[in-house]
Short mmCIF file of C-alpha atoms and ligand atoms in Angstrom, two decimals:
data_model
loop_
_atom_site.label_atom_id
_atom_site.label_comp_id
_atom_site.label_asym_id
_atom_site.label_seq_id
_atom_site.Cartn_x
_atom_site.Cartn_y
_atom_site.Cartn_z
CA MET A 140 0.00 0.00 0.00
CA ILE A 141 1.45 3.39 -0.99
CA GLN A 142 0.99 6.00 1.72
CA THR A 143 1.65 9.73 2.05
CA ILE A 144 5.26 10.70 2.80
CA ARG A 145 6.32 11.78 6.31
CA GLY A 146 5.02 15.22 7.25
CA PHE A 147 2.52 15.28 4.35
CA ARG A 148 -1.17 14.55 4.92
CA ASP A 149 -4.62 14.51 3.39
CA ILE A 150 -7.25 16.94 4.61
CA LEU A 151 -10.34 14.72 4.53
CA PRO A 152 -13.94 15.75 3.79
CA GLU A 153 -14.86 15.73 7.49
CA ASP A 154 -12.30 18.53 7.96
CA THR A 155 -12.60 20.47 4.71
CA ALA A 156 -15.97 21.96 5.74
CA LEU A 157 -14.14 23.70 8.57
CA TRP A 158 -11.23 24.71 6.30
CA GLN A 159 -13.63 26.20 3.75
CA ALA A 160 -15.51 28.12 6.45
CA ILE A 161 -12.23 29.57 7.78
CA GLU A 162 -11.11 30.45 4.26
CA LYS A 163 -14.42 32.19 3.49
CA THR A 164 -14.31 34.14 6.75
CA ALA A 165 -10.71 35.25 6.09
CA SER A 166 -11.27 36.18 2.41
CA LYS A 167 -14.38 38.18 3.31
CA LEU A 168 -12.47 40.08 5.98
CA PHE A 169 -9.54 40.78 3.62
CA GLU A 170 -11.87 41.96 0.86
CA ASP A 171 -13.71 44.24 3.32
CA PHE A 172 -10.34 45.79 4.22
CA GLY A 173 -9.55 46.38 0.53
CA PHE A 174 -7.22 43.42 -0.10
CA LYS A 175 -7.20 41.60 -3.46
CA GLU A 176 -6.28 38.00 -4.03
CA ILE A 177 -3.08 37.04 -5.83
CA ARG A 178 -2.17 33.46 -6.81
CA ILE A 179 1.48 32.57 -7.15
CA PRO A 180 3.38 29.42 -8.19
CA VAL A 181 4.46 26.80 -5.64
CA ILE A 182 7.90 26.48 -7.24
CA GLU A 183 10.38 29.33 -7.71
CA LYS A 184 14.10 29.75 -8.35
CA THR A 185 16.00 28.81 -5.18
CA GLU A 186 17.84 32.11 -5.29
CA LEU A 187 14.61 34.02 -4.58
CA PHE A 188 14.21 32.39 -1.17
CA ALA A 189 17.93 32.29 -0.35
CA ARG A 190 18.25 36.03 -0.98
CA SER A 191 15.09 37.12 0.80
CA ILE A 192 14.68 34.76 3.78
CA GLY A 193 18.47 34.79 4.37
CA GLU A 194 21.27 32.25 3.86
CA ALA A 195 21.85 31.88 7.63
CA THR A 196 18.25 31.00 8.57
CA ASP A 197 16.96 27.53 9.52
CA ILE A 198 14.58 27.63 6.57
CA VAL A 199 17.29 28.20 3.95
CA GLU A 200 20.05 26.19 5.67
CA LYS A 201 18.12 23.00 6.28
CA GLU A 202 14.39 23.07 5.55
CA MET A 203 13.91 23.80 1.86
CA TYR A 204 12.89 21.21 -0.70
CA THR A 205 15.39 22.10 -3.41
CA PHE A 206 16.16 20.17 -6.58
CA ASP A 207 17.81 20.56 -9.96
CA ASP A 208 15.35 20.48 -12.81
CA ARG A 209 16.31 18.70 -16.02
CA LYS A 210 18.17 21.71 -17.37
CA GLY A 211 20.15 22.11 -14.17
CA ASP A 212 18.25 25.14 -12.76
CA LYS A 213 18.01 25.11 -8.96
CA LEU A 214 14.36 25.19 -7.98
CA THR A 215 12.63 25.20 -4.57
CA LEU A 216 9.14 24.35 -3.33
CA ARG A 217 8.14 27.62 -1.69
CA PRO A 218 8.71 27.61 2.09
CA GLU A 219 6.67 30.83 2.45
CA ALA A 220 4.77 33.27 0.24
CA THR A 221 6.25 36.71 0.94
CA ALA A 222 9.26 36.30 -1.36
CA SER A 223 7.01 35.19 -4.24
CA VAL A 224 4.51 38.00 -3.72
CA VAL A 225 7.37 40.52 -3.71
CA ARG A 226 8.77 38.89 -6.87
CA ALA A 227 5.33 39.20 -8.53
CA TYR A 228 5.03 42.84 -7.40
CA ILE A 229 8.37 43.65 -9.04
CA GLN A 230 7.94 41.44 -12.13
CA HIS A 231 4.56 42.97 -13.03
CA SER A 232 5.50 46.54 -11.98
CA MET A 233 2.40 46.48 -9.81
CA GLY A 234 3.45 49.65 -8.04
CA ALA A 235 3.38 51.60 -11.30
CA SER A 236 -0.43 51.55 -11.55
CA ASP A 237 -0.96 52.14 -7.84
CA ALA A 238 1.86 52.51 -5.33
CA VAL A 239 -0.34 51.00 -2.64
CA GLN A 240 -1.09 47.32 -3.14
CA LYS A 241 -2.91 45.18 -0.57
CA LEU A 242 -2.72 41.50 -1.47
CA TYR A 243 -3.65 38.17 0.06
CA THR A 244 -2.97 34.59 -0.94
CA ILE A 245 -3.87 31.23 0.55
CA GLY A 246 -2.04 28.01 -0.25
CA PRO A 247 0.45 25.28 0.61
CA MET A 248 4.05 25.90 1.73
CA PHE A 249 6.82 23.33 2.21
CA ARG A 250 9.44 23.07 4.94
CA ARG A 251 11.40 19.97 5.86
CA GLU A 252 10.96 20.33 9.63
CA ARG A 253 10.56 17.52 12.18
CA PRO A 254 6.83 16.74 12.01
CA GLN A 255 4.72 16.94 15.17
CA LYS A 256 1.24 18.14 16.14
CA GLY A 257 0.68 21.44 14.31
CA ARG A 258 3.94 21.11 12.35
CA TYR A 259 3.94 19.55 8.89
CA ARG A 260 6.24 19.45 5.89
CA GLN A 261 3.41 20.59 3.65
CA PHE A 262 1.34 23.13 5.52
CA TYR A 263 -0.96 25.94 4.46
CA GLN A 264 -0.77 29.66 5.06
CA ILE A 265 -3.24 32.52 4.86
CA ASN A 266 -0.93 35.28 3.82
CA SER A 267 -1.32 39.05 3.45
CA GLU A 268 1.12 41.67 2.15
CA VAL A 269 0.81 45.45 1.89
CA PHE A 270 3.13 47.52 -0.32
CA GLY A 271 3.73 51.25 -0.40
CA ILE A 272 2.68 52.38 3.11
CA GLU A 273 5.20 53.58 5.67
CA SER A 274 2.64 54.74 8.20
CA PRO A 275 2.43 52.81 11.49
CA TYR A 276 -1.36 52.79 11.08
CA ILE A 277 -0.99 49.92 8.60
CA ASP A 278 1.13 47.95 11.09
CA ALA A 279 -1.64 48.38 13.66
CA GLN A 280 -4.30 47.57 11.09
CA LEU A 281 -2.73 44.23 10.18
CA ILE A 282 -2.66 43.24 13.86
CA LEU A 283 -6.27 44.45 14.15
CA ILE A 284 -7.26 42.26 11.17
CA LEU A 285 -5.68 39.21 12.83
CA ASN A 286 -7.47 40.02 16.05
CA GLU A 287 -10.79 40.47 14.25
CA LEU A 288 -10.38 37.21 12.31
CA PHE A 289 -9.72 35.25 15.49
CA LYS A 290 -12.75 36.85 17.13
CA ARG A 291 -14.94 35.93 14.17
CA LEU A 292 -13.72 32.35 14.44
CA GLY A 293 -14.74 32.30 18.11
CA LEU A 294 -11.16 32.13 19.43
CA SER A 295 -10.13 34.01 22.50
CA GLU A 296 -7.11 32.75 24.41
CA LEU A 297 -4.49 34.01 21.95
CA GLU A 298 -1.61 36.36 22.74
CA ALA A 299 -0.28 38.98 20.35
CA HIS A 300 3.45 39.63 20.88
CA ILE A 301 5.03 42.64 19.21
CA ASN A 302 8.51 44.06 18.89
CA SER A 303 10.48 46.52 16.78
CA LEU A 304 13.73 45.50 15.10
CA GLY A 305 14.76 49.00 14.03
CA CYS A 306 15.87 50.05 10.58
CA LYS A 307 19.09 50.28 8.58
CA GLU A 308 19.97 53.45 10.52
CA CYS A 309 19.77 52.02 14.03
CA ARG A 310 20.31 48.29 13.45
CA PRO A 311 24.14 48.46 12.97
CA THR A 312 24.77 50.01 16.42
CA PHE A 313 22.55 47.41 17.99
CA GLN A 314 24.29 44.59 16.11
CA LYS A 315 27.67 45.84 17.29
CA GLU A 316 26.51 45.81 20.91
CA LEU A 317 24.95 42.36 20.47
CA LEU A 318 28.16 41.03 18.97
CA ASN A 319 30.12 42.35 21.97
CA PHE A 320 27.67 40.60 24.27
CA LEU A 321 27.91 37.35 22.26
CA ASN A 322 31.69 37.41 22.33
CA GLY A 323 31.49 37.30 26.14
CA LYS A 324 29.11 34.29 26.03
CA LYS A 325 30.89 32.16 23.45
CA GLU A 326 31.42 29.14 25.69
CA HIS A 327 27.63 28.87 26.32
CA LEU A 328 26.52 29.11 22.69
CA CYS A 329 25.68 26.21 20.38
CA GLU A 330 27.65 25.54 17.19
CA ASN A 331 24.89 27.01 15.05
CA CYS A 332 24.95 30.31 16.94
CA LEU A 333 28.75 30.48 16.83
CA ARG A 334 28.69 29.89 13.08
CA ARG A 335 25.92 32.41 12.41
CA MET A 336 27.14 35.02 14.87
CA ASP A 337 29.25 36.95 12.37
CA LYS A 338 26.90 36.58 9.40
CA ASN A 339 23.80 37.71 11.26
CA PRO A 340 24.05 38.03 15.06
CA LEU A 341 20.27 38.63 15.32
CA ARG A 342 19.76 34.93 14.54
CA THR A 343 21.24 33.99 17.92
CA LEU A 344 18.25 35.69 19.60
CA ASP A 345 16.00 33.19 17.82
CA CYS A 346 17.91 30.03 18.85
CA LYS A 347 15.75 27.35 20.53
CA VAL A 348 18.62 25.52 22.33
CA PRO A 349 17.94 25.89 26.10
CA GLU A 350 21.60 26.74 27.00
CA CYS A 351 21.66 29.48 24.35
CA ARG A 352 18.34 30.80 25.59
CA ALA A 353 19.66 30.95 29.15
CA ALA A 354 22.86 32.65 27.98
CA MET A 355 20.84 35.18 25.98
CA ALA A 356 18.43 36.06 28.82
CA ASP A 357 20.04 39.46 29.43
CA ALA A 358 21.11 40.09 25.84
CA PRO A 359 20.71 43.69 24.67
CA SER A 360 17.32 44.53 23.19
CA THR A 361 16.64 46.29 19.90
CA LEU A 362 14.07 48.41 21.74
CA ASN A 363 16.85 50.19 23.64
CA HIS A 364 18.61 51.07 20.40
CA LEU A 365 15.83 52.40 18.17
CA CYS A 366 16.47 55.67 16.36
CA GLU A 367 13.96 58.48 16.95
CA LYS A 368 11.97 57.64 13.79
CA CYS A 369 11.70 53.95 14.66
CA LYS A 370 10.82 54.80 18.27
CA ASP A 371 8.00 57.13 17.15
CA HIS A 372 6.79 54.55 14.63
CA PHE A 373 6.59 51.84 17.28
CA GLU A 374 4.96 54.17 19.83
CA THR A 375 2.19 54.95 17.33
CA VAL A 376 1.60 51.24 16.59
CA LYS A 377 1.19 50.60 20.31
CA SER A 378 -1.00 53.59 21.04
CA VAL A 379 -3.32 52.84 18.10
CA LEU A 380 -3.70 49.23 19.23
CA ASN A 381 -4.46 50.43 22.75
CA GLU A 382 -7.08 52.83 21.46
CA GLN A 383 -8.69 50.01 19.46
CA HIS A 384 -8.62 47.69 22.50
CA VAL A 385 -6.38 45.15 20.83
CA ASP A 386 -4.36 43.44 23.57
CA PHE A 387 -0.67 42.86 22.99
CA ILE A 388 2.55 42.12 24.85
CA VAL A 389 5.79 43.90 23.96
CA ASP A 390 8.29 41.07 23.57
CA LYS A 391 11.91 42.14 23.15
CA THR A 392 12.94 38.56 22.28
CA LEU A 393 10.72 38.41 19.20
CA VAL A 394 13.12 38.54 16.24
CA ARG A 395 11.31 36.09 13.85
CA GLY A 396 13.03 33.33 11.89
CA LEU A 397 13.43 35.18 8.59
CA ASP A 398 16.04 37.84 7.84
CA TYR A 399 14.01 40.37 5.86
CA TYR A 400 12.28 42.11 8.76
CA SER A 401 12.77 45.67 9.99
CA ARG A 402 10.78 47.78 12.48
CA THR A 403 7.51 46.15 13.62
CA THR A 404 7.42 42.36 14.00
CA PHE A 405 4.62 40.36 15.59
CA GLU A 406 3.46 36.86 16.38
CA ILE A 407 0.17 35.47 17.65
CA LEU A 408 0.86 32.71 20.16
CA THR A 409 -1.29 29.92 21.53
CA THR A 410 -0.83 27.16 24.09
CA ALA A 411 -3.77 25.20 22.64
CA LEU A 412 -1.48 22.88 20.66
CA GLY A 413 0.74 21.86 23.58
CA ALA A 414 3.89 23.93 24.07
CA GLN A 415 3.45 27.58 23.15
CA SER A 416 3.51 27.96 19.38
CA ALA A 417 2.77 30.66 16.82
CA VAL A 418 -0.51 30.63 14.88
CA ALA A 419 0.59 33.66 12.89
CA GLY A 420 3.64 35.82 12.37
CA GLY A 421 4.64 38.82 10.37
CA GLY A 422 6.20 42.24 10.22
CA ARG A 423 7.71 44.97 8.11
CA TYR A 424 10.25 44.36 5.37
CA ASP A 425 10.99 47.85 4.09
CA ALA A 426 14.32 46.93 2.47
CA LEU A 427 13.30 43.68 0.75
CA ILE A 428 11.66 44.99 -2.41
CA LYS A 429 14.73 47.00 -3.37
CA GLU A 430 17.03 44.11 -2.42
CA LEU A 431 15.19 41.86 -4.85
CA GLY A 432 15.64 44.36 -7.67
CA GLY A 433 12.47 46.41 -7.29
CA PRO A 434 11.85 50.08 -6.50
CA GLU A 435 12.35 51.46 -3.00
CA THR A 436 8.95 50.56 -1.52
CA TYR A 437 7.66 49.85 1.94
CA GLY A 438 6.36 46.36 2.67
CA ILE A 439 4.60 44.66 5.58
CA GLY A 440 2.57 41.49 5.97
CA PHE A 441 1.74 38.38 7.94
CA ALA A 442 1.03 34.71 7.49
CA ILE A 443 -1.35 32.59 9.52
CA GLY A 444 -0.62 28.87 9.88
CA PHE A 445 -3.85 27.48 8.46
CA ASP A 446 -3.32 23.95 9.82
CA ARG A 447 -2.73 25.29 13.33
CA LEU A 448 -5.67 27.64 13.08
CA ALA A 449 -7.98 24.82 11.89
CA GLU A 450 -6.79 22.63 14.77
CA ILE A 451 -7.55 25.20 17.45
CA VAL A 452 -10.91 26.11 15.90
CA ALA A 453 -11.80 22.39 15.80
CA GLN A 454 -10.85 22.12 19.48
CA MET A 455 -13.03 25.11 20.28
CA LEU A 456 -16.00 23.55 18.42
CA ASN A 457 -15.49 20.24 20.25
CA ASP A 458 -15.47 22.15 23.51
CA ALA A 459 -18.72 23.76 22.43
CA LYS A 460 -20.29 20.33 21.90
CA MET A 461 -19.19 19.19 25.35
CA ARG A 462 -20.50 22.39 26.89
CA ALA A 463 -23.86 22.02 25.18
CA HIS A 464 -24.58 19.28 27.75
CA ASN A 465 -24.05 21.66 30.61
CA ALA A 466 -26.57 24.51 30.63
CA SER A 467 -24.54 27.22 32.42
CA ASP A 468 -21.36 26.47 30.46
CA ALA A 469 -23.37 26.45 27.24
CA LYS A 470 -24.77 29.89 28.04
CA GLU A 471 -21.34 31.28 28.78
CA PHE A 472 -19.92 29.77 25.61
CA GLN A 473 -22.77 31.09 23.52
CA ASP A 474 -22.32 34.62 24.85
CA LYS A 475 -18.63 34.50 24.08
CA ASN A 476 -19.26 33.20 20.59
CA LEU A 477 -22.18 35.37 19.53
CA TYR A 478 -19.60 37.24 17.54
CA ALA A 479 -18.70 34.00 15.73
CA ALA A 480 -22.31 33.16 14.87
CA GLU A 481 -21.78 33.76 11.15
CA PHE A 482 -18.82 31.43 11.16
CA LEU A 483 -20.67 28.75 13.12
CA LYS A 484 -23.41 28.84 10.47
CA LEU A 485 -20.79 28.31 7.74
CA VAL A 486 -19.40 25.23 9.46
CA SER A 487 -22.76 23.56 10.00
CA ILE A 488 -22.88 20.25 8.16
CA LYS A 489 -24.75 20.37 4.87
CA THR A 490 -27.30 17.55 4.59
CA PRO A 491 -29.62 16.87 1.63
CA ASP A 492 -32.84 18.88 1.40
CA ILE A 493 -34.47 16.00 -0.46
CA PHE A 494 -33.74 12.33 -0.96
CA ILE A 495 -35.63 10.85 -3.92
CA ILE A 496 -36.55 7.19 -3.50
CA PRO A 497 -37.11 5.61 -6.91
CA LEU A 498 -38.96 2.31 -6.97
CA GLY A 499 -38.68 0.64 -10.35
CA GLU A 500 -36.60 1.18 -13.48
CA LYS A 501 -38.60 3.97 -15.06
CA ALA A 502 -38.68 5.78 -11.71
CA THR A 503 -34.89 5.49 -11.37
CA ARG A 504 -34.33 7.25 -14.70
CA LEU A 505 -36.78 10.01 -13.70
CA ALA A 506 -35.22 10.29 -10.25
CA TYR A 507 -31.84 10.86 -11.92
CA MET A 508 -33.35 13.59 -14.18
CA TRP A 509 -35.14 15.33 -11.31
CA THR A 510 -32.11 15.12 -9.04
CA SER A 511 -29.91 16.74 -11.68
CA ALA A 512 -32.47 19.50 -12.32
CA LEU A 513 -32.88 20.17 -8.58
CA ASN A 514 -29.10 20.21 -8.06
CA ILE A 515 -28.79 22.74 -10.88
CA ALA A 516 -31.54 24.80 -9.22
CA GLY A 517 -29.46 24.84 -6.02
CA ILE A 518 -31.53 22.36 -4.02
CA ARG A 519 -29.38 19.69 -2.36
CA THR A 520 -30.89 16.46 -3.62
CA GLU A 521 -29.69 12.88 -3.55
CA THR A 522 -31.10 9.70 -4.99
CA ASP A 523 -30.08 6.06 -5.31
CA TYR A 524 -29.66 3.88 -8.40
CA SER A 525 -29.27 0.48 -6.74
CA GLY A 526 -32.90 -0.68 -7.07
CA ARG A 527 -33.09 -1.35 -3.33
CA SER A 528 -36.39 -1.63 -1.43
CA LEU A 529 -38.41 1.26 0.04
CA LYS A 530 -37.42 0.17 3.55
CA SER A 531 -33.71 0.15 2.85
CA LEU A 532 -33.85 3.49 1.00
CA MET A 533 -35.78 5.09 3.88
CA LYS A 534 -32.89 3.94 6.10
CA ARG A 535 -30.42 5.55 3.70
CA ALA A 536 -32.40 8.84 3.75
CA ASP A 537 -32.20 8.72 7.55
CA LYS A 538 -28.48 8.09 7.45
CA LEU A 539 -27.94 11.06 5.12
CA ASN A 540 -30.16 13.13 7.44
CA ALA A 541 -32.32 14.37 4.56
CA ASP A 542 -35.06 16.88 5.41
CA PHE A 543 -37.57 15.37 2.98
CA VAL A 544 -37.98 12.16 1.01
CA LEU A 545 -39.81 12.01 -2.27
CA ILE A 546 -41.20 8.57 -2.98
CA ALA A 547 -41.42 7.99 -6.72
CA GLY A 548 -42.51 4.44 -7.53
CA ASP A 549 -43.60 3.48 -11.04
CA LYS A 550 -47.14 3.34 -9.64
CA GLU A 551 -47.02 6.82 -8.03
CA ILE A 552 -45.77 8.21 -11.34
CA GLU A 553 -48.63 6.55 -13.19
CA ASP A 554 -51.15 7.87 -10.63
CA ASN A 555 -49.54 11.32 -10.91
CA ALA A 556 -49.17 11.51 -7.12
CA LEU A 557 -45.68 11.39 -5.61
CA VAL A 558 -45.41 11.27 -1.84
CA LEU A 559 -43.25 13.98 -0.23
CA ARG A 560 -42.54 13.22 3.42
CA ASN A 561 -41.11 15.61 5.99
CA MET A 562 -38.61 13.42 7.86
CA ARG A 563 -38.77 15.54 11.02
CA THR A 564 -42.54 16.08 11.40
CA LYS A 565 -43.58 12.95 9.39
CA GLU A 566 -46.17 15.09 7.56
CA GLN A 567 -46.93 13.97 4.00
CA TYR A 568 -47.77 15.97 0.88
CA PHE A 569 -48.54 15.07 -2.70
CA ILE A 570 -46.61 16.33 -5.69
CA THR A 571 -47.56 15.72 -9.30
CA ALA A 572 -45.21 13.80 -11.56
CA GLU A 573 -45.02 16.19 -14.54
CA ASN A 574 -43.22 19.10 -13.00
CA PRO A 575 -41.89 18.09 -9.56
CA VAL A 576 -38.85 20.38 -9.83
CA GLU A 577 -40.91 23.61 -9.98
CA GLN A 578 -43.24 22.35 -7.28
CA LEU A 579 -40.39 21.34 -4.97
CA GLU A 580 -38.60 24.64 -5.53
CA THR A 581 -41.72 26.58 -4.56
CA PHE A 582 -42.45 24.23 -1.70
CA LEU A 583 -38.96 24.49 -0.20
CA ASN A 584 -38.92 28.26 -0.60
CA ARG A 585 -42.14 28.37 1.42
CA VAL A 586 -41.04 26.16 4.32
P1 HAM B 851 6.55 32.25 9.57
O1 HAM B 851 6.57 32.71 10.99
O2 HAM B 851 7.72 31.47 9.09
O3 HAM B 851 6.36 33.55 8.68
O4 HAM B 851 5.23 31.40 9.30
C1 HAM B 851 3.96 31.91 9.61
C2 HAM B 851 3.11 30.86 10.27
O5 HAM B 851 3.07 29.67 9.48
C3 HAM B 851 3.66 30.37 11.61
O6 HAM B 851 3.28 31.25 12.66
C4 HAM B 851 2.96 29.02 11.75
O7 HAM B 851 1.65 29.17 12.28
C5 HAM B 851 2.87 28.55 10.31
N1 HAM B 851 3.90 27.52 10.07
C6 HAM B 851 5.21 27.70 9.81
N2 HAM B 851 5.82 26.52 9.64
C7 HAM B 851 4.89 25.56 9.78
C8 HAM B 851 4.88 24.13 9.71
N3 HAM B 851 5.98 23.44 9.43
N4 HAM B 851 3.71 23.47 9.91
C9 HAM B 851 2.57 24.16 10.19
N5 HAM B 851 2.52 25.51 10.25
C10 HAM B 851 3.65 26.19 10.06
C11 HAM B 851 6.32 33.55 7.32
O8 HAM B 851 6.21 32.56 6.63
C12 HAM B 851 6.33 34.94 6.73
N6 HAM B 851 6.30 34.82 5.27
C13 HAM B 851 5.14 35.74 7.23
C14 HAM B 851 5.10 37.11 6.64
C15 HAM B 851 4.30 37.54 5.65
N7 HAM B 851 5.85 38.13 7.00
C16 HAM B 851 5.56 39.17 6.25
N8 HAM B 851 4.62 38.81 5.42
#
């Protein structure tokens, strides 16, 4: 039996309803905030990621799926979307028609990490990028959008962490001070940190090795080295978020795992998947567009880990089911999730409106015709072609949880009287055989 490869998985129909509902909720929110969708390839030249994410990052050093194509070009399955969106922005001179571009894209990314709960080698991201705006209002707005999306999905216990990494003016002084600090800690640092220290000392702040973390506890912070412009920028982000009642924690250790960031960076953290992990991350990358050969343009964005998000939303919905058995908990849960009511409606399982039970050969052909016509008219209808008995098809209608059954035996067709039965109330109606589609459409619109 051939199975999926390690870290890759199928998202099965019992889960895709939830995925689709999340995707609809996110796209609607993006569109309402003026974002437009962009679709980009899953494979790009390796150089694009190496140059943007940074040669000394975990992603580029050890996690990319890179291969030579038949002509010897080095290609990579995209580990993230930002580099590709920036490439598209430059390649299509998108800034020429309108300097401000707000884009979103949803799709699979690939990183060869050690798989565990919430961490896969093919995972999905909901990604947004904004070009052409320097103002801190857009930084705050992106964090607001994340906050709003999580609210609409009924999620509460998430923590927004924010930091500022400074800009090309203030970063060098900070890096010098950090390097001094690191030189005094050399014997406590892992090989990786020692190797990366000179290339990009900021990477050491992101190391997960416990000894490094301990050694870095009192490392200098970018926040103490911001230039006046960066300080003002960050102050505005914070004050706007406060005014909009978006909770956040200033986290001086938040440097992110990709090299292109400057000024504001942020992550949304959860403990719902075990150890604390990020559901979303992002920040500014004001130098990246120029570095990749484009015009000098501001850039900022974020990506949400779709798999992680779907897992915590599923947990929340399971919780809701458990709570439904306990009246006071259910009330509390409902109050908290009133905001997510639209989303909860989207997730509700779609069952057939009508199940047509054909009895006899002629009836089966008609049932097929009617089912197709009803499906085209937007009425969820199922039928069965197996020639099974009325009793066994009633059981099937029950299993599918159909609202109505339409019994169409050869005899009923001849008598011009089909039986329509409400499966909940057991009430019965008669429908004529010549034009059941129109009758059912009107009937269902009435009930
Ligand atoms: P990132 O922090 O590398 O940022 O990834 C964003 C999110 O993707 C993470 O917070 C996490 O939820 C999810 N994620 C990452 N790796 C995995 C994995 N192996 N399995 C499951 N989920 C994962 C970026 O990718 C940047 N491009 C974000 C960005 C956009 N910055 C500016 N614009």
